[in-house]
Short mmCIF file of C-alpha atoms in Angstrom, two decimals:
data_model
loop_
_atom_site.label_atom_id
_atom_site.label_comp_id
_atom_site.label_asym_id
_atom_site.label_seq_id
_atom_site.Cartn_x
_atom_site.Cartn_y
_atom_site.Cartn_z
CA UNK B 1 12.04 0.81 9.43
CA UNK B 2 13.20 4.24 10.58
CA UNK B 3 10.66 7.29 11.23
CA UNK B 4 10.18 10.35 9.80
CA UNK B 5 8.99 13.37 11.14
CA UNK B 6 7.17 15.95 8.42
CA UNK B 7 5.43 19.38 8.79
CA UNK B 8 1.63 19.20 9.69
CA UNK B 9 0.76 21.74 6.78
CA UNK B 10 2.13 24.14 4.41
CA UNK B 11 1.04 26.71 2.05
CA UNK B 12 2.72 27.87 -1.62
CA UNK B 13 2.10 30.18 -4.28
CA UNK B 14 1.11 28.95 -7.56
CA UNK B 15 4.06 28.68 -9.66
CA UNK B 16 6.60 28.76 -6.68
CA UNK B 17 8.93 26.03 -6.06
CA UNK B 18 7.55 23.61 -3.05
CA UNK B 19 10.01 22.62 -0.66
CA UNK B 20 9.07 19.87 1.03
CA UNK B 21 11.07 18.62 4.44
CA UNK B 22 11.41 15.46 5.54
CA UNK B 23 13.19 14.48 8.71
CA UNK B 24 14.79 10.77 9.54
CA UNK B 25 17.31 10.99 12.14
CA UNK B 26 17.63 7.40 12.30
CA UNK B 27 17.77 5.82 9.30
CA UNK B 28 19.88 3.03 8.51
CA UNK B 29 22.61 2.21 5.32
CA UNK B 30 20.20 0.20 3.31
CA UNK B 31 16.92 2.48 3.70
CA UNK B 32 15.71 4.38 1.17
CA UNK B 33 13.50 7.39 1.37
CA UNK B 34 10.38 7.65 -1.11
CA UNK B 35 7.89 10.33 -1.55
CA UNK B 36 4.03 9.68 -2.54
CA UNK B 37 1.32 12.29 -2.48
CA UNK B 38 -2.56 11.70 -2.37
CA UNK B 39 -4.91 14.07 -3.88
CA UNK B 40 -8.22 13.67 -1.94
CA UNK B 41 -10.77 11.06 -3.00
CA UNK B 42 -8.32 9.28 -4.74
CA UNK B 43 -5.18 6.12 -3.66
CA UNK B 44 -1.48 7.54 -3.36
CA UNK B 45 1.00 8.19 -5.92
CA UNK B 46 4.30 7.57 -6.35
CA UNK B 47 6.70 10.53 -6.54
CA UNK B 48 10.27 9.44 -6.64
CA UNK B 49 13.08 7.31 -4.15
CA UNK B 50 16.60 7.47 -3.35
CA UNK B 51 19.10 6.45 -1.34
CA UNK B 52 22.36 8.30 -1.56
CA UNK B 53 22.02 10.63 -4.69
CA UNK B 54 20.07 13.08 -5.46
CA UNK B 55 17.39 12.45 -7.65
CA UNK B 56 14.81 14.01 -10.44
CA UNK B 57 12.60 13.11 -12.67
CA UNK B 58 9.51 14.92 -14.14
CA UNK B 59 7.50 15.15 -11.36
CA UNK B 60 10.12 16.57 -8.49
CA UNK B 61 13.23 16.44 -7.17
CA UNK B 62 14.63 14.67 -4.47
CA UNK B 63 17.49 16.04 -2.26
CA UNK B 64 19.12 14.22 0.20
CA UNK B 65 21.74 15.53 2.86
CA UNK B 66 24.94 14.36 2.74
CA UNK B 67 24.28 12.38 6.58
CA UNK B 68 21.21 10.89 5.53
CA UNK B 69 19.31 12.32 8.23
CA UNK B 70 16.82 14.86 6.42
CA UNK B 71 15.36 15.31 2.47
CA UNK B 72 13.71 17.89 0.74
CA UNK B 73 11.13 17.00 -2.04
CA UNK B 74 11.09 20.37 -4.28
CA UNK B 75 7.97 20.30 -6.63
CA UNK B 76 9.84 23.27 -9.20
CA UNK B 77 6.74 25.21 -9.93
CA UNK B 78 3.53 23.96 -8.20
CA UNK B 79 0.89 24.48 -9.38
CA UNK B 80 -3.27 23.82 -7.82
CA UNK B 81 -3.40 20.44 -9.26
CA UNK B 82 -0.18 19.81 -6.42
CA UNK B 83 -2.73 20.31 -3.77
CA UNK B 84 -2.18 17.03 -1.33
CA UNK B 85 -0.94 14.76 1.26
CA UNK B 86 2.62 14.34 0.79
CA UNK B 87 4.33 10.88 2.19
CA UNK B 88 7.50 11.21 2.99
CA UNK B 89 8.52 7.09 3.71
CA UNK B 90 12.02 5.09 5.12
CA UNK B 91 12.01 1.41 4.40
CA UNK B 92 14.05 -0.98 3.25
CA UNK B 93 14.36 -2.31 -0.22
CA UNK B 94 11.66 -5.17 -0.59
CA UNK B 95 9.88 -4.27 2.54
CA UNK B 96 6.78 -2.73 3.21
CA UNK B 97 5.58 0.88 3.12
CA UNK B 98 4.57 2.44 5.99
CA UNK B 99 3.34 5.67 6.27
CA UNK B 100 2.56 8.74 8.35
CA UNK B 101 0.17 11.23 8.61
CA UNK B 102 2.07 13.46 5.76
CA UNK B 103 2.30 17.04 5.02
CA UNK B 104 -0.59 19.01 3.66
CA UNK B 105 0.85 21.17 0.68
CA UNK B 106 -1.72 23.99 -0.19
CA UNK B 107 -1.07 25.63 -3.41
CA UNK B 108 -2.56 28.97 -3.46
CA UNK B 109 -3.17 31.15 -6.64
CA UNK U 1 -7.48 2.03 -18.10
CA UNK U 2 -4.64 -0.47 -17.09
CA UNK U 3 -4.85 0.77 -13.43
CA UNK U 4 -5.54 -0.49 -10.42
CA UNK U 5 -9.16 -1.06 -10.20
CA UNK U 6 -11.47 -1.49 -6.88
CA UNK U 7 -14.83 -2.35 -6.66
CA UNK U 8 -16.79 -1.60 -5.58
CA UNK U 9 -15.98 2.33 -4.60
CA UNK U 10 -18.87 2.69 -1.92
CA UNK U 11 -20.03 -0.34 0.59
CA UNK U 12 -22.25 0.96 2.99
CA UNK U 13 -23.07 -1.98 5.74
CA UNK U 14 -24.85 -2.47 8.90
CA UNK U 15 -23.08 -3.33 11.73
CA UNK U 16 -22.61 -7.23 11.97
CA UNK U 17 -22.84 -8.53 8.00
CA UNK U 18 -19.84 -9.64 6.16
CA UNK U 19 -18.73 -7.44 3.18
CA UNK U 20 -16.08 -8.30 0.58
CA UNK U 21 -14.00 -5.84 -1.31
CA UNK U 22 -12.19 -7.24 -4.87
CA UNK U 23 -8.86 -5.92 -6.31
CA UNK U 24 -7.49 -6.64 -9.82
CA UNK U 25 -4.13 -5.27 -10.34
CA UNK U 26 -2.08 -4.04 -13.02
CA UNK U 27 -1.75 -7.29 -15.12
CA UNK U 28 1.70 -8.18 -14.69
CA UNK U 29 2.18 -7.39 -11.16
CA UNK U 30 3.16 -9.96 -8.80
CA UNK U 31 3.07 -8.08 -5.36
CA UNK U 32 -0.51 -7.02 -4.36
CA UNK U 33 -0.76 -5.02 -1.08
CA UNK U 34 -3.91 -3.97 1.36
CA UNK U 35 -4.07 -1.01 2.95
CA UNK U 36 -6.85 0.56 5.44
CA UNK U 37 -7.22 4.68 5.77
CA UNK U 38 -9.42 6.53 7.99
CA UNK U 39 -10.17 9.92 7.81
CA UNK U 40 -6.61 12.25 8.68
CA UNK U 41 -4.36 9.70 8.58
CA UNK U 42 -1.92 7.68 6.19
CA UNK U 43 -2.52 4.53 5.08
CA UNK U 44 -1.94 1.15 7.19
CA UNK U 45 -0.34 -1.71 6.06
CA UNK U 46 -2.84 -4.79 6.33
CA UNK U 47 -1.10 -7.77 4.08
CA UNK U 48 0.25 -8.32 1.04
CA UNK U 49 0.85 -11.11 -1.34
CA UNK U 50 3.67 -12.41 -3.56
CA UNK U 51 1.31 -14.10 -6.14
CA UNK U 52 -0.65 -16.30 -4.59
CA UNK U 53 1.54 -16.61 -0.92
CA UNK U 54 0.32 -14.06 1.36
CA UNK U 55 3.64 -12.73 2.77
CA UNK U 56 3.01 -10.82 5.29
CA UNK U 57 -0.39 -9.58 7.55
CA UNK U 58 -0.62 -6.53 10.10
CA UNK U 59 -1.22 -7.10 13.90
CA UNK U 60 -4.48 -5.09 12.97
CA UNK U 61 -5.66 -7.45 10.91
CA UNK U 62 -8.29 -9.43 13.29
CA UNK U 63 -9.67 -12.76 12.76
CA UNK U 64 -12.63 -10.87 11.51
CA UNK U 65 -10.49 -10.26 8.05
CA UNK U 66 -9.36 -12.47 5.15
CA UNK U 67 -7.77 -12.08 2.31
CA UNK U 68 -7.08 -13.68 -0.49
CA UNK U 69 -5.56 -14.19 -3.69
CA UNK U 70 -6.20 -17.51 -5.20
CA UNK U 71 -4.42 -17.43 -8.65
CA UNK U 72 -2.06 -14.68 -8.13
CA UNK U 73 -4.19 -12.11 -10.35
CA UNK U 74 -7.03 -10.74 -8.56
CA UNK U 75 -7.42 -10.25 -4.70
CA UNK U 76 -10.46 -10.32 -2.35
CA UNK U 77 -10.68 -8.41 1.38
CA UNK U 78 -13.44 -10.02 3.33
CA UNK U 79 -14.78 -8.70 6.59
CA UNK U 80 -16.98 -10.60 8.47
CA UNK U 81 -19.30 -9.13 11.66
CA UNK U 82 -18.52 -5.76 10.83
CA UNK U 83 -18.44 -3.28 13.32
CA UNK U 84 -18.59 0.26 13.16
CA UNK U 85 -14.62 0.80 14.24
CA UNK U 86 -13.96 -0.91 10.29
CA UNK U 87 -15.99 2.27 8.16
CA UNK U 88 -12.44 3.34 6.56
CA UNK U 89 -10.92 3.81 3.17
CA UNK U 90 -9.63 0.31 2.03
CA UNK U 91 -7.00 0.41 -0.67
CA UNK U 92 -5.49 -2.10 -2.78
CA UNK U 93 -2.20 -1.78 -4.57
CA UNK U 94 0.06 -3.47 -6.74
CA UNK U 95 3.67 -3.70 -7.58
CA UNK U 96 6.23 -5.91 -9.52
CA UNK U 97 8.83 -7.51 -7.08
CA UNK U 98 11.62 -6.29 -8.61
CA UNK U 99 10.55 -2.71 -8.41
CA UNK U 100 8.44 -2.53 -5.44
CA UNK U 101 9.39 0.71 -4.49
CA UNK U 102 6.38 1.71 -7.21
CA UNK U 103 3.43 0.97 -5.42
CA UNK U 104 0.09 1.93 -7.82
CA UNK U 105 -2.64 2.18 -6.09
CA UNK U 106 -6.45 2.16 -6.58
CA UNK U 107 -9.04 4.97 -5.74
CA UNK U 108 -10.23 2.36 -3.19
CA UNK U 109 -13.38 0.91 -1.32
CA UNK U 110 -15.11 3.58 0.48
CA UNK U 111 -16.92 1.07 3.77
CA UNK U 112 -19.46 2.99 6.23
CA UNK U 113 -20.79 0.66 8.85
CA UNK U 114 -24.17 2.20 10.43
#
């Protein structure tokens, strides 16, 4: 499964759109990217998955450049509950997870 | 709750005695995953099972660790001879096969080996 390279940490106002990057140089035709974010104390959560296509649903959005390289998860308008890890993951369909160390998304009021 | 439930939350152990975590899944989930998560990182993949078949297991999983999953429902982690290097977040999590890009995951076994 390809890498991905993320931002150690990163701050937004409450209410601000969080733009989330998400770097994977190598991925491969049949990988898909998918997001999941842990809030502390507790297991991760799915956030949404493509492959091509954009995609949204009501958590976030998921933008993917037209090479496949890079992604941007946009959270619309965070808000302190959004505080958390956020996963940004290449794999396969059917195999495994595996993930990083994240980004640390700090939502400030 | 119809979640993913771990029990129990908290082991704490001294070094050298077996402990064994338990996992019951969302109820019609096929594909049960363990994961391991110390403090600052992201999970690691340990093994996961198709039902009852266990599919797949890490390179870190040592002959120290077992898992099973004996009628495809719920799943059991053992660790025998613990060791201090094991204290870590274990998580379990679930997933039906043909959508496992939706892992759900429990809150996980908190294990502290003194």
């Amino acid at each position: 499964d390809a890498k991905t390279t993320q931002p150690t940490s990163m701050d937004c106002a409450e209410g601000r759109a969080a733009n989330l990057p998400c770097n994977h140089s190598t991925i491969s035709g049949n990988e898909y990217v998918y997001w999941y974010r842990q809030i502390h104390s507790q297991g991760p959560q799915y956030i949404i998955h493509g492959l091509k296509n954009n995609e949204t649903n009501e958590m976030a959005s998921l933008i993917i450049t037209e090479d496949r390289k890079s992604s941007t998860l946009i959270l619309p308008h965070a808000t302190l509950r959004d505080t958390a890890v956020y996963y940004c993951i290449v794999s396969g369909y059917g195999n495994k997870l595996v993930f990083g160390a994240g980004t640390i998304l700090r939502v400030k009021s | 709750d119809t979640g993913v439930s771990q029990n129990p939350r908290h082991k704490i152990t001294k070094r050298g005695q077996n402990v064994t975590f338990r996992c019951d899944p969302i109820s019609e989930h096929n594909r049960l995953y363990w994961y391991r998560q110390t403090l600052g990182q992201g999970p690691e993949f340990l093994t996961y099972f198709q039902n009852e078949a266990q599919l797949e297991k890490s390179r870190l999983l040592s002959d120290r660790f077992s898992a099973e999953r004996p009628k495809g429902s719920f799943s059991t982690l053992e660790i025998q001879r613990t060791e201090q290097g094991d204290s870590a977040m274990y998580l379990c999590a679930s997933s039906l096969a043909r959508d496992n890009e939706k892992l759900f995951f429990g809150s996980g076994t908190q294990l502290s080996v003194l």
